[in-house]
Amino acid sequence: MFERVFDVDPSAGEAELRAQVEKLEQLKSAAAAAQARATALWAARRRAAEVAAGVPAKKRGKGLTSEIALARSDAPVCGNTHLGMARALVHEMPHTLSALECGALSEWRATLIVRESACLSVEDRGRLDAELCADVSKLDGWGNNRIEAEARKITARLDAAAVVARSARAPKDRCVTIRPAPDTMAYVTALLPVAQGVAVFASLTRAADTTVDERSRSQVMADTFTERVTGRPAEQPVPVSLNLVLADTTLLGDDEAPGWCDGYGPVPAAVVRALVSDAVADEAAKATLRRLYRHPSSGQLVAMESKARRFPKGLAEFIGIRDRTCRTPYCNAPIRHRDHAVPHHRGGPTSAVNGLGDCEACNYAKEARDWTVTTTDDGGHHRAEFRTPTGATYRSTAPPLPGPPIRTRSVMEDGLGIDVVRFSAA
Ligand SMILES: [Zn+2]
């Protein structure tokens, strides 16, 4: 599927290589413009086909944004942005599109212009498009910030009320997210209305101003943040549910294979052991141990089955531990649903093999017309194949469980122990 398109001449001189780097940069912009044209046309074709097939207006276009994202090897959640950007460029912003086509704008800078002008009417957007991009020589030397600022300035001049209305709608997007940082640290990010954001930061700064001990200001602010959110001192073990998956040998200190922390990722063995022993020592946190089994050759969890239509709790938990994140290729969103790959009403069993962990958006997308998902478990490798309405196929395989490489293990006959440790508040 992937092949090398361009070659670099190993004997080329510096000026030639610089020219090639420039040319390739232009090609990336031109490719982005062509991709936008193809995307907008694809959406129009799909719409025409659905109208012809009598698909009700409310159901049209279902799943298409996921198909677009998959075609770009991107997370399905980004498909909506790609389609919106393509439609805006092709139907509303011809000058921005030609600036992208000739390499005067990068894809990101075109995205900034589209984003900043999104609250305008089609007519005003056309005015901004002409003012900013009709003369591409003006864009020469403008960085991301300049582009964004100019687009914002024109937008505000053309329709100040729309900008105000957009700010009024923005708080609905407030959220808190987590992503891993190096060395077993994590970033917790809150997107807040400006007044609340400033208030949170000011409150933490005040705590730092009034605390004098051996900790740095940054450390006091971080500890205060943890204390106020969890309601417990920062140095105490985590009281709320924290799912860890680890091999029993790691727990006992026989090997140094990393464990897996739900919502974070791999955690070094020593840190896993410290988390477990803290939780066991802490009366308020209830630590429970449950044993599942790994397949001897693949390291994946061994299958379970149920007669019920809904996935029973144990099986649902099993699928969650096996899949870790949404199983759609390129989607790394947290799992919200345990879903039948082959739907229950078409005879799909409620089993580990036919079960998939999905995020909300992907669960919805794969129920669209002409999507099929098939799953196999071959020697403990759980694979899912997604076939989209245009006949493209995309695959994902469940990740192997934490633990040492199986060939080094001595006990093979009774399955290999995996301990699931869950800490929950009393
Ligand atoms: Zn997903």
CSV table of C-alpha atoms in Angstrom, one decimal, residues 38-426:
chain,number,residue,atom,x,y,z
A,38,ALA,CA,-11.5,15.4,-4.0
A,39,THR,CA,-13.1,15.4,-0.6
A,40,ALA,CA,-15.7,18.0,-1.4
A,41,LEU,CA,-16.6,16.1,-4.7
A,42,TRP,CA,-16.8,12.8,-2.8
A,43,ALA,CA,-19.2,14.3,-0.4
A,44,ALA,CA,-21.3,15.7,-3.2
A,45,ARG,CA,-21.4,12.3,-5.0
A,46,ARG,CA,-22.4,10.6,-1.8
A,47,ARG,CA,-25.2,13.0,-1.3
A,48,ALA,CA,-26.5,12.6,-4.8
A,49,ALA,CA,-26.4,8.8,-4.5
A,50,GLU,CA,-28.3,9.0,-1.2
A,51,VAL,CA,-30.9,11.3,-2.6
A,52,ALA,CA,-31.3,8.9,-5.5
A,53,ALA,CA,-31.6,6.0,-3.2
A,54,GLY,CA,-34.3,7.8,-1.1
A,55,VAL,CA,-32.2,8.0,2.1
A,56,PRO,CA,-34.1,10.4,4.4
A,57,ALA,CA,-32.4,13.8,4.8
A,58,LYS,CA,-31.5,13.1,8.5
A,59,LYS,CA,-29.6,9.9,7.7
A,60,ARG,CA,-27.6,11.3,4.8
A,61,GLY,CA,-23.8,11.5,5.1
A,62,LYS,CA,-23.7,9.2,8.1
A,63,GLY,CA,-20.3,7.6,8.5
A,64,LEU,CA,-18.8,9.7,5.6
A,65,THR,CA,-16.5,11.8,7.9
A,66,SER,CA,-15.0,8.6,9.3
A,67,GLU,CA,-14.4,7.3,5.8
A,68,ILE,CA,-12.6,10.5,4.9
A,69,ALA,CA,-10.5,10.3,8.1
A,70,LEU,CA,-9.6,6.6,7.4
A,71,ALA,CA,-8.6,7.5,3.8
A,72,ARG,CA,-6.2,10.0,5.3
A,73,SER,CA,-4.9,7.6,8.0
A,74,ASP,CA,-6.3,9.9,10.6
A,75,ALA,CA,-8.4,9.5,13.7
A,76,PRO,CA,-12.2,9.4,12.7
A,77,VAL,CA,-12.9,12.3,15.0
A,78,CYS,CA,-10.9,14.6,12.7
A,79,GLY,CA,-13.0,13.6,9.6
A,80,ASN,CA,-15.5,16.4,10.3
A,81,THR,CA,-12.8,19.0,10.3
A,82,HIS,CA,-11.4,17.7,7.0
A,83,LEU,CA,-14.8,17.7,5.3
A,84,GLY,CA,-15.7,21.1,6.7
A,85,MET,CA,-12.4,22.5,5.5
A,86,ALA,CA,-12.7,21.0,2.1
A,87,ARG,CA,-16.2,22.3,1.6
A,88,ALA,CA,-15.2,25.8,2.8
A,89,LEU,CA,-12.2,26.0,0.5
A,90,VAL,CA,-13.9,24.6,-2.6
A,91,HIS,CA,-17.3,26.2,-2.3
A,92,GLU,CA,-16.6,29.5,-0.4
A,93,MET,CA,-13.0,30.4,-0.5
A,94,PRO,CA,-11.5,30.1,-4.0
A,95,HIS,CA,-8.6,32.5,-3.4
A,96,THR,CA,-7.4,30.6,-0.3
A,97,LEU,CA,-7.7,27.4,-2.3
A,98,SER,CA,-5.6,28.7,-5.1
A,99,ALA,CA,-3.0,30.1,-2.6
A,100,LEU,CA,-2.8,26.6,-1.2
A,101,GLU,CA,-2.6,25.1,-4.7
A,102,CYS,CA,0.4,27.2,-5.7
A,103,GLY,CA,2.2,26.7,-2.3
A,104,ALA,CA,1.7,30.3,-1.1
A,105,LEU,CA,-0.1,28.8,2.0
A,106,SER,CA,0.6,25.6,3.8
A,107,GLU,CA,-2.3,23.3,4.7
A,108,TRP,CA,-2.1,24.5,8.3
A,109,ARG,CA,-2.2,28.2,7.4
A,110,ALA,CA,-5.2,27.6,5.1
A,111,THR,CA,-6.8,25.8,8.0
A,112,LEU,CA,-6.3,28.8,10.3
A,113,ILE,CA,-8.0,31.1,7.7
A,114,VAL,CA,-10.9,28.7,7.4
A,115,ARG,CA,-11.2,28.4,11.2
A,116,GLU,CA,-11.0,32.1,11.9
A,117,SER,CA,-13.7,32.9,9.3
A,118,ALA,CA,-16.0,30.1,10.2
A,119,CYS,CA,-18.5,32.4,12.0
A,120,LEU,CA,-19.0,34.6,9.0
A,121,SER,CA,-21.8,34.5,6.4
A,122,VAL,CA,-20.9,33.0,3.0
A,123,GLU,CA,-20.8,36.6,1.5
A,124,ASP,CA,-18.5,38.0,4.3
A,125,ARG,CA,-16.3,34.9,4.0
A,126,GLY,CA,-15.9,35.6,0.3
A,127,ARG,CA,-14.9,39.1,1.1
A,128,LEU,CA,-12.3,37.9,3.6
A,129,ASP,CA,-11.1,35.3,1.1
A,130,ALA,CA,-10.5,38.0,-1.5
A,131,GLU,CA,-8.9,40.5,0.8
A,132,LEU,CA,-6.5,38.1,2.4
A,133,CYS,CA,-5.5,35.7,-0.5
A,134,ALA,CA,-6.4,37.3,-3.9
A,135,ASP,CA,-2.9,38.7,-4.0
A,136,VAL,CA,-0.6,35.9,-2.8
A,137,SER,CA,2.5,38.0,-2.9
A,138,LYS,CA,1.2,39.6,0.3
A,139,LEU,CA,1.4,36.3,2.1
A,140,ASP,CA,5.1,36.0,1.5
A,141,GLY,CA,7.0,35.7,4.8
A,142,TRP,CA,3.8,35.5,7.0
A,143,GLY,CA,4.1,32.9,9.7
A,144,ASN,CA,1.2,31.1,11.4
A,145,ASN,CA,0.5,33.8,14.0
A,146,ARG,CA,0.5,36.6,11.4
A,147,ILE,CA,-2.0,34.7,9.2
A,148,GLU,CA,-4.2,33.9,12.2
A,149,ALA,CA,-4.1,37.5,13.4
A,150,GLU,CA,-4.9,39.0,10.0
A,151,ALA,CA,-7.8,36.6,9.4
A,152,ARG,CA,-9.2,37.4,12.9
A,153,LYS,CA,-8.8,41.1,12.3
A,154,ILE,CA,-10.8,41.0,9.0
A,155,THR,CA,-13.4,38.7,10.6
A,156,ALA,CA,-14.0,41.1,13.4
A,157,ARG,CA,-14.2,44.1,11.1
A,158,LEU,CA,-16.7,42.4,8.7
A,159,ASP,CA,-19.0,41.1,11.4
A,160,ALA,CA,-18.3,42.0,15.0
A,161,ALA,CA,-21.6,40.5,16.2
A,162,ALA,CA,-20.8,37.1,14.8
A,163,VAL,CA,-17.5,37.1,16.6
A,164,VAL,CA,-19.3,38.0,19.9
A,165,ALA,CA,-21.9,35.2,19.2
A,166,ARG,CA,-19.1,32.7,18.6
A,167,SER,CA,-17.4,33.7,21.9
A,168,ALA,CA,-20.7,33.2,23.6
A,169,ARG,CA,-21.0,29.6,22.2
A,170,ALA,CA,-17.4,28.7,22.9
A,171,PRO,CA,-17.9,27.7,26.6
A,172,LYS,CA,-19.9,24.7,25.6
A,173,ASP,CA,-16.6,23.2,24.4
A,174,ARG,CA,-15.1,23.4,27.9
A,175,CYS,CA,-13.4,20.1,28.8
A,176,VAL,CA,-10.6,18.4,30.7
A,177,THR,CA,-8.2,16.0,28.9
A,178,ILE,CA,-5.3,13.9,29.9
A,179,ARG,CA,-2.2,12.8,27.9
A,180,PRO,CA,0.9,11.0,28.8
A,181,ALA,CA,4.1,12.9,29.5
A,182,PRO,CA,7.6,11.4,29.7
A,183,ASP,CA,8.9,9.6,32.8
A,184,THR,CA,5.5,8.4,34.1
A,185,MET,CA,4.1,11.9,34.4
A,186,ALA,CA,0.8,13.1,32.8
A,187,TYR,CA,-0.5,16.4,31.5
A,188,VAL,CA,-4.1,17.2,32.7
A,189,THR,CA,-5.4,20.1,30.5
A,190,ALA,CA,-8.6,22.1,31.2
A,191,LEU,CA,-10.1,24.2,28.5
A,192,LEU,CA,-12.2,26.8,30.3
A,193,PRO,CA,-13.9,30.1,29.8
A,194,VAL,CA,-11.2,32.8,30.3
A,195,ALA,CA,-12.6,34.0,33.7
A,196,GLN,CA,-12.6,30.6,35.1
A,197,GLY,CA,-9.2,29.7,33.7
A,198,VAL,CA,-7.7,32.8,35.2
A,199,ALA,CA,-9.4,32.2,38.5
A,200,VAL,CA,-8.1,28.6,38.7
A,201,PHE,CA,-4.5,29.8,38.0
A,202,ALA,CA,-4.8,32.8,40.4
A,203,SER,CA,-6.1,30.5,43.2
A,204,LEU,CA,-3.1,28.2,42.8
A,205,THR,CA,-0.7,31.1,42.6
A,206,ARG,CA,-2.2,32.4,45.9
A,207,ALA,CA,-1.6,29.0,47.5
A,208,ALA,CA,2.0,29.2,46.4
A,209,ASP,CA,2.3,32.8,47.8
A,210,THR,CA,1.1,31.7,51.2
A,211,THR,CA,3.0,28.4,51.6
A,212,VAL,CA,6.5,28.4,52.8
A,213,ASP,CA,8.2,25.0,53.0
A,214,GLU,CA,10.9,23.1,51.1
A,215,ARG,CA,8.8,22.8,47.9
A,216,SER,CA,9.2,25.1,44.9
A,217,ARG,CA,6.3,27.4,43.9
A,218,SER,CA,5.5,25.1,40.9
A,219,GLN,CA,5.4,22.1,43.2
A,220,VAL,CA,3.1,23.8,45.7
A,221,MET,CA,0.8,24.8,42.8
A,222,ALA,CA,0.7,21.2,41.4
A,223,ASP,CA,0.1,19.7,44.8
A,224,THR,CA,-2.7,22.2,45.6
A,225,PHE,CA,-4.3,21.4,42.3
A,226,THR,CA,-4.3,17.6,43.0
A,227,GLU,CA,-5.5,18.2,46.6
A,228,ARG,CA,-8.4,20.4,45.6
A,229,VAL,CA,-9.5,18.2,42.7
A,230,THR,CA,-9.3,14.8,44.5
A,231,GLY,CA,-10.1,16.1,48.0
A,232,ARG,CA,-7.1,14.3,49.5
A,233,PRO,CA,-3.5,15.3,50.2
A,234,ALA,CA,-1.3,15.0,47.1
A,235,GLU,CA,1.1,12.5,48.7
A,236,GLN,CA,-1.7,10.0,49.5
A,237,PRO,CA,-2.4,7.1,47.1
A,238,VAL,CA,-4.9,7.8,44.4
A,239,PRO,CA,-8.4,7.1,45.9
A,240,VAL,CA,-10.5,6.8,42.7
A,241,SER,CA,-10.7,3.9,40.3
A,242,LEU,CA,-7.4,3.3,38.5
A,243,ASN,CA,-7.2,0.3,36.3
A,244,LEU,CA,-3.8,-1.4,36.1
A,245,VAL,CA,-3.0,-4.5,34.1
A,246,LEU,CA,0.2,-6.3,34.9
A,247,ALA,CA,1.7,-9.8,34.8
A,248,ASP,CA,1.7,-11.6,38.2
A,249,THR,CA,5.4,-12.0,37.8
A,250,THR,CA,5.8,-8.2,37.6
A,251,LEU,CA,3.7,-7.8,40.8
A,252,LEU,CA,6.0,-10.3,42.6
A,253,GLY,CA,9.1,-8.7,41.4
A,254,ASP,CA,10.2,-11.6,39.2
A,255,ASP,CA,10.5,-9.5,36.1
A,256,GLU,CA,10.6,-5.8,35.0
A,257,ALA,CA,7.9,-6.0,32.3
A,258,PRO,CA,5.9,-2.7,32.3
A,259,GLY,CA,2.2,-2.7,33.3
A,260,TRP,CA,-0.6,-0.8,31.6
A,261,CYS,CA,-2.6,2.0,33.3
A,262,ASP,CA,-6.0,2.6,31.7
A,263,GLY,CA,-6.2,6.2,30.4
A,264,TYR,CA,-2.4,6.6,30.5
A,265,GLY,CA,-0.5,3.8,28.8
A,266,PRO,CA,2.6,1.7,29.8
A,267,VAL,CA,3.9,2.2,33.3
A,268,PRO,CA,7.3,0.9,34.5
A,269,ALA,CA,7.3,-2.2,36.7
A,270,ALA,CA,8.7,-0.4,39.8
A,271,VAL,CA,6.0,2.3,39.5
A,272,VAL,CA,3.3,-0.3,39.2
A,273,ARG,CA,4.5,-2.1,42.3
A,274,ALA,CA,4.6,1.1,44.2
A,275,LEU,CA,1.0,2.0,43.2
A,276,VAL,CA,-0.2,-1.5,44.2
A,277,SER,CA,1.6,-1.5,47.6
A,278,ASP,CA,0.3,2.0,48.4
A,279,ALA,CA,-3.2,1.0,47.6
A,280,VAL,CA,-3.0,-2.1,49.7
A,281,ALA,CA,-1.6,-0.2,52.6
A,282,ASP,CA,-4.3,2.5,52.4
A,283,GLU,CA,-7.5,1.6,54.3
A,284,ALA,CA,-9.6,4.1,52.3
A,285,ALA,CA,-8.7,2.6,48.9
A,286,LYS,CA,-10.0,-0.9,48.3
A,287,ALA,CA,-7.6,-2.8,46.2
A,288,THR,CA,-9.0,-5.9,44.5
A,289,LEU,CA,-7.1,-8.5,42.5
A,290,ARG,CA,-8.6,-10.5,39.7
A,291,ARG,CA,-6.9,-13.0,37.5
A,292,LEU,CA,-7.4,-13.3,33.8
A,293,TYR,CA,-5.4,-15.3,31.4
A,294,ARG,CA,-3.1,-14.6,28.5
A,295,HIS,CA,-2.9,-16.7,25.4
A,296,PRO,CA,0.4,-18.7,25.6
A,297,SER,CA,1.7,-17.6,22.2
A,298,SER,CA,0.3,-14.1,21.4
A,299,GLY,CA,0.0,-12.6,24.9
A,300,GLN,CA,-3.6,-11.5,24.3
A,301,LEU,CA,-6.4,-12.3,26.7
A,302,VAL,CA,-8.1,-15.6,26.2
A,303,ALA,CA,-11.7,-15.5,24.9
A,304,MET,CA,-15.0,-15.6,26.9
A,305,GLU,CA,-18.5,-16.0,25.7
A,306,SER,CA,-22.1,-15.2,26.9
A,307,LYS,CA,-25.6,-16.0,25.8
A,308,ALA,CA,-27.0,-12.5,26.6
A,309,ARG,CA,-27.5,-9.8,24.0
A,310,ARG,CA,-25.8,-7.2,26.1
A,311,PHE,CA,-22.2,-7.8,27.1
A,312,PRO,CA,-22.2,-8.9,30.7
A,313,LYS,CA,-19.9,-7.0,33.1
A,314,GLY,CA,-17.1,-9.5,33.2
A,315,LEU,CA,-17.0,-9.8,29.4
A,316,ALA,CA,-17.3,-6.1,28.8
A,317,GLU,CA,-14.4,-5.5,31.2
A,318,PHE,CA,-12.4,-8.2,29.4
A,319,ILE,CA,-12.9,-6.5,26.0
A,320,GLY,CA,-12.0,-3.1,27.6
A,321,ILE,CA,-8.7,-4.6,28.9
A,322,ARG,CA,-8.0,-6.4,25.7
A,323,ASP,CA,-8.6,-3.4,23.3
A,324,ARG,CA,-7.5,-0.5,25.7
A,325,THR,CA,-8.7,2.1,23.2
A,326,CYS,CA,-11.3,2.3,20.4
A,327,ARG,CA,-10.6,-0.4,17.9
A,328,THR,CA,-11.2,1.7,14.7
A,329,PRO,CA,-7.8,2.2,13.0
A,330,TYR,CA,-6.1,5.5,13.9
A,331,CYS,CA,-8.7,6.3,16.6
A,332,ASN,CA,-7.1,6.3,20.1
A,333,ALA,CA,-10.2,7.6,21.9
A,334,PRO,CA,-11.2,5.9,25.2
A,335,ILE,CA,-13.7,3.0,24.9
A,336,ARG,CA,-17.3,3.9,25.6
A,337,HIS,CA,-19.2,1.0,24.1
A,338,ARG,CA,-18.7,-2.8,23.9
A,339,ASP,CA,-20.2,-3.5,20.6
A,340,HIS,CA,-21.0,-6.5,18.3
A,341,ALA,CA,-18.8,-6.5,15.2
A,342,VAL,CA,-21.5,-8.6,13.4
A,343,PRO,CA,-24.7,-7.1,14.9
A,344,HIS,CA,-26.7,-9.3,17.3
A,345,HIS,CA,-29.8,-9.0,15.1
A,346,ARG,CA,-27.8,-10.6,12.2
A,347,GLY,CA,-26.8,-13.5,14.4
A,348,GLY,CA,-23.5,-12.0,15.8
A,349,PRO,CA,-22.7,-13.8,19.0
A,350,THR,CA,-22.1,-12.0,22.3
A,351,SER,CA,-18.5,-13.2,22.6
A,352,ALA,CA,-15.0,-11.8,23.1
A,353,VAL,CA,-14.2,-12.5,19.4
A,354,ASN,CA,-17.3,-10.7,18.1
A,355,GLY,CA,-17.0,-8.0,20.7
A,356,LEU,CA,-15.1,-4.7,20.1
A,357,GLY,CA,-14.3,-1.7,22.2
A,358,ASP,CA,-15.6,1.4,20.4
A,359,CYS,CA,-15.7,5.1,21.2
A,360,GLU,CA,-19.1,6.8,20.8
A,361,ALA,CA,-18.4,8.4,17.4
A,362,CYS,CA,-17.0,5.2,15.8
A,363,ASN,CA,-19.8,3.1,17.2
A,364,TYR,CA,-22.2,5.4,15.4
A,365,ALA,CA,-20.2,5.5,12.2
A,366,LYS,CA,-20.0,1.8,11.7
A,367,GLU,CA,-23.7,1.5,11.9
A,368,ALA,CA,-24.0,3.5,8.7
A,369,ARG,CA,-25.1,1.9,5.5
A,370,ASP,CA,-22.8,-0.5,3.8
A,371,TRP,CA,-20.2,-0.7,6.6
A,372,THR,CA,-19.2,-4.2,7.7
A,373,VAL,CA,-16.9,-5.2,10.5
A,374,THR,CA,-15.5,-8.7,10.8
A,375,THR,CA,-13.4,-10.1,13.6
A,376,THR,CA,-11.1,-13.1,13.9
A,377,ASP,CA,-9.1,-14.6,16.7
A,378,ASP,CA,-6.2,-16.4,15.3
A,379,GLY,CA,-4.0,-18.0,17.9
A,380,GLY,CA,-4.9,-15.3,20.3
A,381,HIS,CA,-4.4,-12.4,17.9
A,382,HIS,CA,-7.7,-10.6,17.9
A,383,ARG,CA,-8.1,-8.8,14.6
A,384,ALA,CA,-10.8,-6.5,13.3
A,385,GLU,CA,-11.4,-5.6,9.6
A,386,PHE,CA,-13.5,-2.6,8.8
A,387,ARG,CA,-15.0,-2.5,5.3
A,388,THR,CA,-16.4,0.9,4.2
A,389,PRO,CA,-19.1,1.7,1.5
A,390,THR,CA,-16.4,2.4,-1.2
A,391,GLY,CA,-14.9,-1.0,-0.6
A,392,ALA,CA,-11.8,0.1,1.3
A,393,THR,CA,-10.6,-2.2,4.1
A,394,TYR,CA,-8.8,-1.1,7.3
A,395,ARG,CA,-7.5,-3.4,10.0
A,396,SER,CA,-6.6,-3.2,13.6
A,397,THR,CA,-5.1,-5.8,16.0
A,398,ALA,CA,-5.5,-5.8,19.8
A,399,PRO,CA,-2.3,-5.0,21.5
A,400,PRO,CA,-0.4,-7.7,23.4
A,401,LEU,CA,-0.9,-7.6,27.2
A,402,PRO,CA,1.8,-6.5,29.6
A,403,GLY,CA,4.2,-9.1,30.8
A,404,PRO,CA,7.6,-10.6,29.8
A,405,PRO,CA,8.0,-12.2,26.4
A,406,ILE,CA,6.1,-15.5,26.7
A,407,ARG,CA,9.0,-17.7,25.5
A,408,THR,CA,10.9,-16.9,28.6
A,409,ARG,CA,8.2,-18.0,30.9
A,410,SER,CA,8.5,-21.4,32.5
A,411,VAL,CA,4.8,-22.2,33.3
A,412,MET,CA,3.0,-22.7,30.1
A,413,GLU,CA,0.3,-25.3,30.8
A,414,ASP,CA,-2.3,-23.6,32.9
A,415,GLY,CA,-2.4,-20.2,31.1
A,416,LEU,CA,-0.4,-17.3,32.2
A,417,GLY,CA,-1.5,-15.0,35.0
A,418,ILE,CA,-2.4,-11.5,34.4
A,419,ASP,CA,-3.5,-9.5,37.4
A,420,VAL,CA,-6.0,-6.7,37.1
A,421,VAL,CA,-5.7,-4.4,40.0
A,422,ARG,CA,-8.5,-1.9,40.6
A,423,PHE,CA,-8.3,0.7,43.2
A,424,SER,CA,-11.6,2.2,44.2
A,425,ALA,CA,-12.7,4.6,46.8
A,426,ALA,CA,-14.3,3.0,49.9
